[in-house]
Short mmCIF file of C-alpha atoms in Angstrom, two decimals:
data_model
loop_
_atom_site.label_atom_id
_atom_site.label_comp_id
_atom_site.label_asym_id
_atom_site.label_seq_id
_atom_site.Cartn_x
_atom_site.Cartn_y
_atom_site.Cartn_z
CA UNK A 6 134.58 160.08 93.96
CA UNK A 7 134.92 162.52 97.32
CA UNK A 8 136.78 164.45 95.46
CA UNK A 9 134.41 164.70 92.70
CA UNK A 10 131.61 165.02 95.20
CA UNK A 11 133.62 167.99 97.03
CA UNK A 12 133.68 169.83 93.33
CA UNK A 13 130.31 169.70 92.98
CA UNK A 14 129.14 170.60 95.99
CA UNK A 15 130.97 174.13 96.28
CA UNK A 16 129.18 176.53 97.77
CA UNK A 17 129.36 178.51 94.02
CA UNK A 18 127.03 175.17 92.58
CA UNK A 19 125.19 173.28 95.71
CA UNK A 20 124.28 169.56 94.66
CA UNK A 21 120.55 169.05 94.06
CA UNK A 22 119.03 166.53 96.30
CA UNK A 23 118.49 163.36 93.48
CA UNK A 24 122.12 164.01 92.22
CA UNK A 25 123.40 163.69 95.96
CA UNK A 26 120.94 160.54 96.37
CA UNK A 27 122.32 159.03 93.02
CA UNK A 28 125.84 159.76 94.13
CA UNK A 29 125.67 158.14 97.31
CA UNK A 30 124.15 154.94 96.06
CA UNK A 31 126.87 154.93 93.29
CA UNK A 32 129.60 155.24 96.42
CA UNK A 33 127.61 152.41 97.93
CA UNK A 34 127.40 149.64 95.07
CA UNK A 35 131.29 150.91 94.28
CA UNK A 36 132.67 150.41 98.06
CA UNK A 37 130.32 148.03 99.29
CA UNK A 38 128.40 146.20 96.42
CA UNK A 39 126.89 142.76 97.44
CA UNK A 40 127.11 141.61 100.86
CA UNK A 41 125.83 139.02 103.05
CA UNK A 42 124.96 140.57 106.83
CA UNK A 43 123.93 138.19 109.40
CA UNK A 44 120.90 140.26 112.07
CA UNK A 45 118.29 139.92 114.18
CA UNK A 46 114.78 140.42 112.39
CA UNK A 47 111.99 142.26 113.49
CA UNK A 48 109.46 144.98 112.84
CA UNK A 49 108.23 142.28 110.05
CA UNK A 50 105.58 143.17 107.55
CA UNK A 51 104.26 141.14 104.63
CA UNK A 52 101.11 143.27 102.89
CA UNK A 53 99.22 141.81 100.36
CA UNK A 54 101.66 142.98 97.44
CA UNK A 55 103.95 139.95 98.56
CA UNK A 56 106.76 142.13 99.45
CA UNK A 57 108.56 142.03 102.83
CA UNK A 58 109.84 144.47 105.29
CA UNK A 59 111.78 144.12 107.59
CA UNK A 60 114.32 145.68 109.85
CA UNK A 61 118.10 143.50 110.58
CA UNK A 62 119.20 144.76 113.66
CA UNK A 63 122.47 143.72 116.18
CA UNK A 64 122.99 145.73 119.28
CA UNK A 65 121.91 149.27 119.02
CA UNK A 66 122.60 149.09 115.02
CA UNK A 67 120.01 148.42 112.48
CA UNK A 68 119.09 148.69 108.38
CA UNK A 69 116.04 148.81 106.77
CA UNK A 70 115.84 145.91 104.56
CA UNK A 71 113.15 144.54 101.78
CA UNK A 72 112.83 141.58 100.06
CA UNK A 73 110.28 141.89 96.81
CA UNK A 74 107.92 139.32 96.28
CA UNK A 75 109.81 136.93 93.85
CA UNK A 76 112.33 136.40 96.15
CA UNK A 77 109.84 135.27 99.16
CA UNK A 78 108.18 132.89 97.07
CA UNK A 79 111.24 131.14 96.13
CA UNK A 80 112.55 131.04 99.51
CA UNK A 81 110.88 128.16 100.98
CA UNK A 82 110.34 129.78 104.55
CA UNK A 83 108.92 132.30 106.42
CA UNK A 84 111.35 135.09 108.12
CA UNK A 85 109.97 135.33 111.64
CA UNK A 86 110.45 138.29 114.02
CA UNK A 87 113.33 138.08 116.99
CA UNK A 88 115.04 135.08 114.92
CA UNK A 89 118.34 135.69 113.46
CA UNK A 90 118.92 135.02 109.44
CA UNK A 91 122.22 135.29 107.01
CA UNK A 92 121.02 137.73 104.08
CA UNK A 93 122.58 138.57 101.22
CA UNK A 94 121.67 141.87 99.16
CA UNK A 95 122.46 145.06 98.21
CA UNK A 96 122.88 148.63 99.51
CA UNK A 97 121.45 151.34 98.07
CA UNK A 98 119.97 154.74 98.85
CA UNK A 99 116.10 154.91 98.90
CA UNK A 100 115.20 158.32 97.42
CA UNK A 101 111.58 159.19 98.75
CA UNK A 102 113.06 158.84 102.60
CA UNK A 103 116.56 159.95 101.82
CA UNK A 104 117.53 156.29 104.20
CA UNK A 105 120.46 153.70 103.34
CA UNK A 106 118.16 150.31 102.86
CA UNK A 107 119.36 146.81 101.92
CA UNK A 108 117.78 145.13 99.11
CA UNK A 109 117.58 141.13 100.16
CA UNK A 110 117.82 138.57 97.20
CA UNK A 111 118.58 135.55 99.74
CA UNK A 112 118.58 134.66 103.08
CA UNK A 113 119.04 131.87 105.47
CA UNK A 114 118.53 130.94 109.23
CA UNK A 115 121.65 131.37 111.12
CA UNK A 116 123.13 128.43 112.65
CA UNK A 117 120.33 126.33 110.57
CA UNK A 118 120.46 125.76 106.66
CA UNK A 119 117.58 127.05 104.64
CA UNK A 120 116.55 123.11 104.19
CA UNK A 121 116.31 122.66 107.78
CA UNK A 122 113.79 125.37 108.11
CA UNK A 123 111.81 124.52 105.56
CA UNK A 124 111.47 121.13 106.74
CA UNK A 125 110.97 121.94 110.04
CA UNK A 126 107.50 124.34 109.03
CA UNK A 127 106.47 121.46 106.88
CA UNK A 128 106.59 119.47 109.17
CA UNK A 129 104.68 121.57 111.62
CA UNK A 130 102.07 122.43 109.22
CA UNK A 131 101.59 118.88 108.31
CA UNK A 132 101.16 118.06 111.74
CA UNK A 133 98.49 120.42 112.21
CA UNK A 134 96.19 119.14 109.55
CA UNK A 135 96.52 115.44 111.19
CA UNK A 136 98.71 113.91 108.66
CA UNK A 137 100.73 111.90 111.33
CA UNK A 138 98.25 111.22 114.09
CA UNK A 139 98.82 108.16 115.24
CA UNK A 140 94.59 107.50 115.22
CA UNK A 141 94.72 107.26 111.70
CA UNK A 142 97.15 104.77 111.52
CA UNK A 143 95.70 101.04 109.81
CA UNK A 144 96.77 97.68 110.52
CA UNK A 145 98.32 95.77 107.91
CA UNK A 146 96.94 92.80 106.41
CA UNK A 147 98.14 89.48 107.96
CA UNK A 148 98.02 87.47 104.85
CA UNK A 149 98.38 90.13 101.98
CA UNK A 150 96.94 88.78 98.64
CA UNK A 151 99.39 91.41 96.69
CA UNK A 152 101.98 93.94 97.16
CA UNK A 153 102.83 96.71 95.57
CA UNK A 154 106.64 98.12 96.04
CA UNK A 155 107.06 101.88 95.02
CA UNK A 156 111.18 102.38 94.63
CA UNK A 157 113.72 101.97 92.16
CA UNK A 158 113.47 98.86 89.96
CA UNK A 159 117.25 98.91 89.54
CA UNK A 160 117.93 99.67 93.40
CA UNK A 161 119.04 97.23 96.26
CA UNK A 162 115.77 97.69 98.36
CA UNK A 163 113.79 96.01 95.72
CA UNK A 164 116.22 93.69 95.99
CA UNK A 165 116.22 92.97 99.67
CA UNK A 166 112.42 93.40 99.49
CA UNK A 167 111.84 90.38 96.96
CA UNK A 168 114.34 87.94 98.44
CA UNK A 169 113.02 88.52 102.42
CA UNK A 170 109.38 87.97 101.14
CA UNK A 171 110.40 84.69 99.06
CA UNK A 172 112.12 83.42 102.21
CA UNK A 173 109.15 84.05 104.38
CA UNK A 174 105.73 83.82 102.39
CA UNK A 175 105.91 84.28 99.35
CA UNK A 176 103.64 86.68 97.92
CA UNK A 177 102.43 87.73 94.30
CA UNK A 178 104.54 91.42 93.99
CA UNK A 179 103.96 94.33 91.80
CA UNK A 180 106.92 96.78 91.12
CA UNK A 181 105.24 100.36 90.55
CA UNK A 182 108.87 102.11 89.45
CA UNK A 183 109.50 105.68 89.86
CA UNK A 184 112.55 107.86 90.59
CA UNK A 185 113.66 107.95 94.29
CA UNK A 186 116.51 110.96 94.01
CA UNK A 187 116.57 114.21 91.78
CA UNK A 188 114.42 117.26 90.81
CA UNK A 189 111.57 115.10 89.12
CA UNK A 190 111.57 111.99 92.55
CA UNK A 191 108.86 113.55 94.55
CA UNK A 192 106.03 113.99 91.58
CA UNK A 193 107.01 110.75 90.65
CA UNK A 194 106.70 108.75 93.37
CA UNK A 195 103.35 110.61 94.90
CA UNK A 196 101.97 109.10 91.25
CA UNK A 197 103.28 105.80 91.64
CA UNK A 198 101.93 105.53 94.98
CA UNK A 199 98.71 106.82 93.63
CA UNK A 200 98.71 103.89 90.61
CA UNK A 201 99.50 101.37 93.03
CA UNK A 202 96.68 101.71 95.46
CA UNK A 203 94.32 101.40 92.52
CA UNK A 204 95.84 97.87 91.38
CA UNK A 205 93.98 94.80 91.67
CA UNK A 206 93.92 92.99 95.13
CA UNK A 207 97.26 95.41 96.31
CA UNK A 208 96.58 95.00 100.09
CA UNK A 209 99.92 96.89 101.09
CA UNK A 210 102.26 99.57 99.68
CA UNK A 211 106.07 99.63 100.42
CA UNK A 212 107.59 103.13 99.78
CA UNK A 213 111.19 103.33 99.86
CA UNK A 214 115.02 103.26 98.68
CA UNK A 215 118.04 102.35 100.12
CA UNK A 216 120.21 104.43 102.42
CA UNK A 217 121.74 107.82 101.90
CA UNK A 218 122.91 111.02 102.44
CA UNK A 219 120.34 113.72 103.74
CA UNK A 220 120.01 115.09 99.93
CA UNK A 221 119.31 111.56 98.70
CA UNK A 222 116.48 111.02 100.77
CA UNK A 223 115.07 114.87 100.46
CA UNK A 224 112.14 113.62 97.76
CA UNK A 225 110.38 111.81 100.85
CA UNK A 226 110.43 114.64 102.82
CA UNK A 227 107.93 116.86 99.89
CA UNK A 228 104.52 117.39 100.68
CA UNK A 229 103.83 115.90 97.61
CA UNK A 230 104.80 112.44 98.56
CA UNK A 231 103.62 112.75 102.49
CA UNK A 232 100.00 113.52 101.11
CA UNK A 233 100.09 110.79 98.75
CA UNK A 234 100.72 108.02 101.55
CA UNK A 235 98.03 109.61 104.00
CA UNK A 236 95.55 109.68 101.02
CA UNK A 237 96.49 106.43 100.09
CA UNK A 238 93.71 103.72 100.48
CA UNK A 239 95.58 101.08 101.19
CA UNK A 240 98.22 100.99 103.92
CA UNK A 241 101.61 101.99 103.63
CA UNK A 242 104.98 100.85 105.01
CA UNK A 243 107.81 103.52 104.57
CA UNK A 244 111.27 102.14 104.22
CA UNK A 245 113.60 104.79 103.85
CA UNK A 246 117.41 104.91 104.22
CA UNK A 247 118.76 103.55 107.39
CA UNK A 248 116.76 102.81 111.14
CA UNK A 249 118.26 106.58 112.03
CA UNK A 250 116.86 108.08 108.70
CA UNK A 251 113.74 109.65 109.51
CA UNK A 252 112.10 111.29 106.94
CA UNK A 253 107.86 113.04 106.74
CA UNK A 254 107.33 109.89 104.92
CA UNK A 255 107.96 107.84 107.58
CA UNK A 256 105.80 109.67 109.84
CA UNK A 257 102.85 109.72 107.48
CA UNK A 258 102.73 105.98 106.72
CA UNK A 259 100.72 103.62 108.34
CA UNK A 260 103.84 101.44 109.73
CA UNK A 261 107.52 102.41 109.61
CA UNK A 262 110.45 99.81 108.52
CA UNK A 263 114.22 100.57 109.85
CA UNK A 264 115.71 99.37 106.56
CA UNK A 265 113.60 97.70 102.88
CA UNK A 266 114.46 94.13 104.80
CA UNK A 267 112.55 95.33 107.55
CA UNK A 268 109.61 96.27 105.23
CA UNK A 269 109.42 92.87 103.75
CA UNK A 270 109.14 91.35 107.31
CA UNK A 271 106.56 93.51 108.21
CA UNK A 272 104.45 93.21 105.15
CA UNK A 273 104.34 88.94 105.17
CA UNK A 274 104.30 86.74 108.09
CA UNK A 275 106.56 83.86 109.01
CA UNK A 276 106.34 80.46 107.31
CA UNK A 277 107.86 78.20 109.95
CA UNK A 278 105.71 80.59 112.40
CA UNK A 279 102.40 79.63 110.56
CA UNK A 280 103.00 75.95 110.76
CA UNK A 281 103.95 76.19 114.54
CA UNK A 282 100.84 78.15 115.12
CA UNK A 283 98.88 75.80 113.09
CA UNK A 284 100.06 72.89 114.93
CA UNK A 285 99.37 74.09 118.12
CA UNK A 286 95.96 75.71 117.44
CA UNK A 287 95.56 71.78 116.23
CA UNK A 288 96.25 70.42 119.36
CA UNK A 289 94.08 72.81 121.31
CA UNK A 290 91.27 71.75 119.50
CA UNK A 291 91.79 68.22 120.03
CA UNK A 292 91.81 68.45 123.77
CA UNK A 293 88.95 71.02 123.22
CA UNK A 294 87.26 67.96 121.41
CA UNK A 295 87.99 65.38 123.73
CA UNK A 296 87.18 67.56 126.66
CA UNK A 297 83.59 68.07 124.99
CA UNK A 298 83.26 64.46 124.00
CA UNK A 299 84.23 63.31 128.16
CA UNK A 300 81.98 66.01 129.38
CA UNK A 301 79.13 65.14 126.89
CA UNK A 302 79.79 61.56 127.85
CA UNK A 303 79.09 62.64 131.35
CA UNK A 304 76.13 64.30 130.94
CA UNK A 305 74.75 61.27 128.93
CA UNK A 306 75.67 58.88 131.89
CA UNK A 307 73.73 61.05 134.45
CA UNK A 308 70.22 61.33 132.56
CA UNK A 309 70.72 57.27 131.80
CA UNK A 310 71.00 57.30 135.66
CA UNK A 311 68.10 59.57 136.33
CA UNK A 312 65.87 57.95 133.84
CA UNK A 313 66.40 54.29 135.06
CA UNK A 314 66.38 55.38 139.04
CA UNK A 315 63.24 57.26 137.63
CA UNK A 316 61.45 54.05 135.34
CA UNK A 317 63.67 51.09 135.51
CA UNK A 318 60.82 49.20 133.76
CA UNK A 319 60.56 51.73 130.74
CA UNK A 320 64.29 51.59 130.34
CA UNK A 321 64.00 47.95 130.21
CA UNK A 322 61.14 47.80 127.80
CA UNK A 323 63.55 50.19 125.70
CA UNK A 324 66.36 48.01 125.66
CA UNK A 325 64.50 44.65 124.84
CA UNK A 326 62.77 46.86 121.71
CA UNK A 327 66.21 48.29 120.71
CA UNK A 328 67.95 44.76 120.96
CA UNK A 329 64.77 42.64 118.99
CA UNK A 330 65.25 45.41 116.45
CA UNK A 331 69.24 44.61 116.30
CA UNK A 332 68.47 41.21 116.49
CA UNK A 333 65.54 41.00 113.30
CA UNK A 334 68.34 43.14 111.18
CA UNK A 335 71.07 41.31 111.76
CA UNK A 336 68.94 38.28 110.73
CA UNK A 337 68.14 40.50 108.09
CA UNK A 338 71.61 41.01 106.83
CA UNK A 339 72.87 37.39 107.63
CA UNK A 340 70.39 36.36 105.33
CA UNK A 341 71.05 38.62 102.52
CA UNK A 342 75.08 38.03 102.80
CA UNK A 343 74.48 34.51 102.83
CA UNK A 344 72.68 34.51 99.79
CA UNK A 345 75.01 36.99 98.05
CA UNK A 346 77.78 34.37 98.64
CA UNK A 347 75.27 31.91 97.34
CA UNK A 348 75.14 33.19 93.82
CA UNK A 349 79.01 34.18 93.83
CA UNK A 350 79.25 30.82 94.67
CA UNK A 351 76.95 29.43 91.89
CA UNK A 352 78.24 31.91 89.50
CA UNK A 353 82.23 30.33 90.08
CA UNK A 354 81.08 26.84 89.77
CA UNK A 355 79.47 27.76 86.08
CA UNK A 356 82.62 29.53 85.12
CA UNK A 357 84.52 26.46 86.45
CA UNK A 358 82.24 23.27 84.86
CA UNK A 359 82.75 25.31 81.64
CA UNK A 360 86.15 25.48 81.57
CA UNK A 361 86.23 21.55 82.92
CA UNK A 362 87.57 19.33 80.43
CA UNK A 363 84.86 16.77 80.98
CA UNK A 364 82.98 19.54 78.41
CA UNK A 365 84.92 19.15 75.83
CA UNK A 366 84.50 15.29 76.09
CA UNK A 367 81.15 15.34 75.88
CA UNK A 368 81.51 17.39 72.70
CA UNK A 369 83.15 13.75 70.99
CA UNK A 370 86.65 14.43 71.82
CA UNK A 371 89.28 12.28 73.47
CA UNK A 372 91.57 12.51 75.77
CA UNK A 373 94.99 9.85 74.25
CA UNK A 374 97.57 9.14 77.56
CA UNK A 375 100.76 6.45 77.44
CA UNK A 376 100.80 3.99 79.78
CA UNK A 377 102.74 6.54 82.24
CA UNK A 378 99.81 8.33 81.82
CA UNK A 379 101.34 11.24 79.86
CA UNK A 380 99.19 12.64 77.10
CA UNK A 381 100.28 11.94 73.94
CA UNK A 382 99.60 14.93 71.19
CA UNK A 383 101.51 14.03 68.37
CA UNK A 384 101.70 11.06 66.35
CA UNK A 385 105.69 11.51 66.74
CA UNK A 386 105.44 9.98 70.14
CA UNK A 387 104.13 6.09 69.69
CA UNK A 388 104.80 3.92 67.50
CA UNK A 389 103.07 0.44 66.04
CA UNK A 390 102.41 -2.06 68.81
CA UNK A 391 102.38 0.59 71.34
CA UNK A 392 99.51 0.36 73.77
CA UNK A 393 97.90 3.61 74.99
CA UNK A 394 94.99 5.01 76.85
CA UNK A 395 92.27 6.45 75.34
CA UNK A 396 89.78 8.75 77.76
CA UNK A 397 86.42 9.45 76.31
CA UNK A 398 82.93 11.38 78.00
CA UNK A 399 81.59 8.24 79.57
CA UNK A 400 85.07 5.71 80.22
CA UNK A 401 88.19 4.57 79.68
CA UNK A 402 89.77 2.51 76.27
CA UNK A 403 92.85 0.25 76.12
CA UNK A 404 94.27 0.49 72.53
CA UNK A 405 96.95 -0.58 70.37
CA UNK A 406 98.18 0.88 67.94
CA UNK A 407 98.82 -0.65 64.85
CA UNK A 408 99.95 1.77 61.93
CA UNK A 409 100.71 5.61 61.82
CA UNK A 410 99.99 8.23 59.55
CA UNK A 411 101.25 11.87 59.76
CA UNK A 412 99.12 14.30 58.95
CA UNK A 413 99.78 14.73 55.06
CA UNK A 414 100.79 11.49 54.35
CA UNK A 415 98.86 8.25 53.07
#
């Protein structure tokens, strides 16, 4: 290619100036193609078209560099002036000022991965709008009539979730299942959170999944899902990862669990707690209620001393009324038990003289006994000659028998 370049740029046949451009950037892409170039940014510009300027410099050196408008708005982050970034692009020779300029199709902070960055602004911008202030932050219900769990349905947080509420009060649950890793997590769980606050009698939300690299738990850390939980109208408990896992989740819910076990503690109070609370508040109002009753019995006792220091004869008038009246209805009652008993007693002696078998002798039957004074009721027992005793309404008969006749014989 010099030598090429040398040929055609005799003095006999001079180059003209776009061939010499259009040969240079041709040496450039050959020798140098693609390269990444690590600089400090600065004389920044962004116009309105979207593109960016921007000059990489290190040490006295510097290069002209641009990076069109496609490229920025994939990036994720904003290059800032006197910060260093990793670029990658391409040389080439930009005709209209005759300058070398690089052509940037990716960059990244140096020292910090892209990720970090972009975290790190969302974060700051999130801040600024209020999303995390801790003013906004709710209480959580004490006794929550429902719960609604946003996470995996085939994960081990719902799993730890479920069994720490049935151990401590257990609580009517609602899974609302989305994704928690992958492309498609953060849309999906900003919706679930969204479906769950509108349930019937949900008084809490748990968002969350188990632990996991920095990747796995990148869906809680999208705007998407941090506005959800701050617009949420009913308070939310992040559980995400590990205790050292913080993610923008986290900061935007209304209460933060270390670990999904946590969560469940948080979002249902202690059984055996209750009942010890319950027992004592019960014995605080006892001696509440006896206090009351001695003090109200002490009050009583002074007026019944000031009134009869005051009127010892009205007092006394008081008490003879009060004890005639006591005395005229306990009369009253004596009487009316008294007669009560009375006609239960009448009524037993009826029930009694009818079932008396003096009745049913003064209906015309007999009573038949042997001289032991057994009662004889069948003809099998005596024989002719035998005396017997005969009982009727009236007396007594001394018989003897003298033939007997079974019933169907003559």
């Amino acid at each position: 290619m010099a030598v090429e370049t040398q040929r055609l740029g005799e003095r006999g046949r001079p180059l003209g100036v776009e061939m010499l451009v259009r040969a240079a950037s041709r040496l450039l892409e050959e020798r140098i193609g693609v390269v990444w170039v690590e600089g400090e940014v600065s004389t920044l510009r962004a116009p309105s078209s979207g593109h960016v300027y921007f000059v990489l410099k290190e040490g006295r050196a510097q290069v002209p560099a641009i990076m069109w408008r496609s490229t920025a708005v994939r990036l994720g982050f904003r290059l800032e002036e006197g910060k260093r970034f990793v670029v990658r692009g391409r040389l080439a020779l930009y005709p209209e000022q005759g300058k070398v300029q690089l052509y940037v199709d990716a960059a990244e902070p140096a020292g910090l991965g892209a990720a970090a960055l972009r975290l790190a602004e969302l974060k700051g911008r999130l801040a600024a709008e209020g999303l995390f202030d801790a003013a906004k932050k709710r209480p959580l219900p004490r006794f929550p009539r429902r719960i609604a769990v946003v996470t995996s349905p085939t994960g081990a947080a719902v799993r730890d979730i479920l069994r720490t509420l049935e151990r401590r009060y257990p609580t009517p649950v609602v899974i609302a299942p989305c994704q928690v890793q992958g492309p498609a997590a953060p849309a999906d769980i900003a919706w679930s959170i969204r479906r769950a606050a509108r349930l019937r009698a949900v008084d809490v939300i748990i968002v969350g999944r188990g632990g996991g690299s920095a990747e796995d738990l990148g869906a809680f850390n999208e705007e998407a899902v941090v506005r959800a939980i701050a617009a949420s109208p009913v308070p939310v408990i992040s559980a995400v990862g590990h205790e050292i896992d913080v993610t923008l989740a986290d900061l935007a819910a209304d209460a933060r669990a270390a670990t999904p076990t946590a969560a469940g503690e948080m979002a249902a109070p202690e059984r055996a707690l209750l009942v010890d609370e319950l027992r004592a508040r019960e014995k605080r109002l006892g001696r509440a209620v006896r206090h009351a009753a001695a003090a109200l019995r002490a009050r009583l006792a002074a007026v019944d001393k000031r009134l009869q220091s005051r009127d010892p004869r009205a007092r006394l008038a008081a008490d003879r009324g009060r004890l005639a009246a006591l005395e005229a209805r306990f009369h009253r009652r004596a009487r009316a038990l008294l007669a009560d008993r009375q006609h239960a007693w009448a009524d037993v002696a009826a029930r009694l003289d009818a079932l008396s078998p003096l009745k049913v002798l003064d209906r015309g039957y007999a009573i038949v006994r042997a001289e032991d004074g057994a009662v004889v009721a069948s003809v099998a027992r005596v024989a002719p000659g035998r005396p017997l005793r005969v009982r009727l309404a009236d007396g007594e008969l001394g018989v003897t028998v003298t033939d007997v006749r079974p019933d169907g014989k003559d």
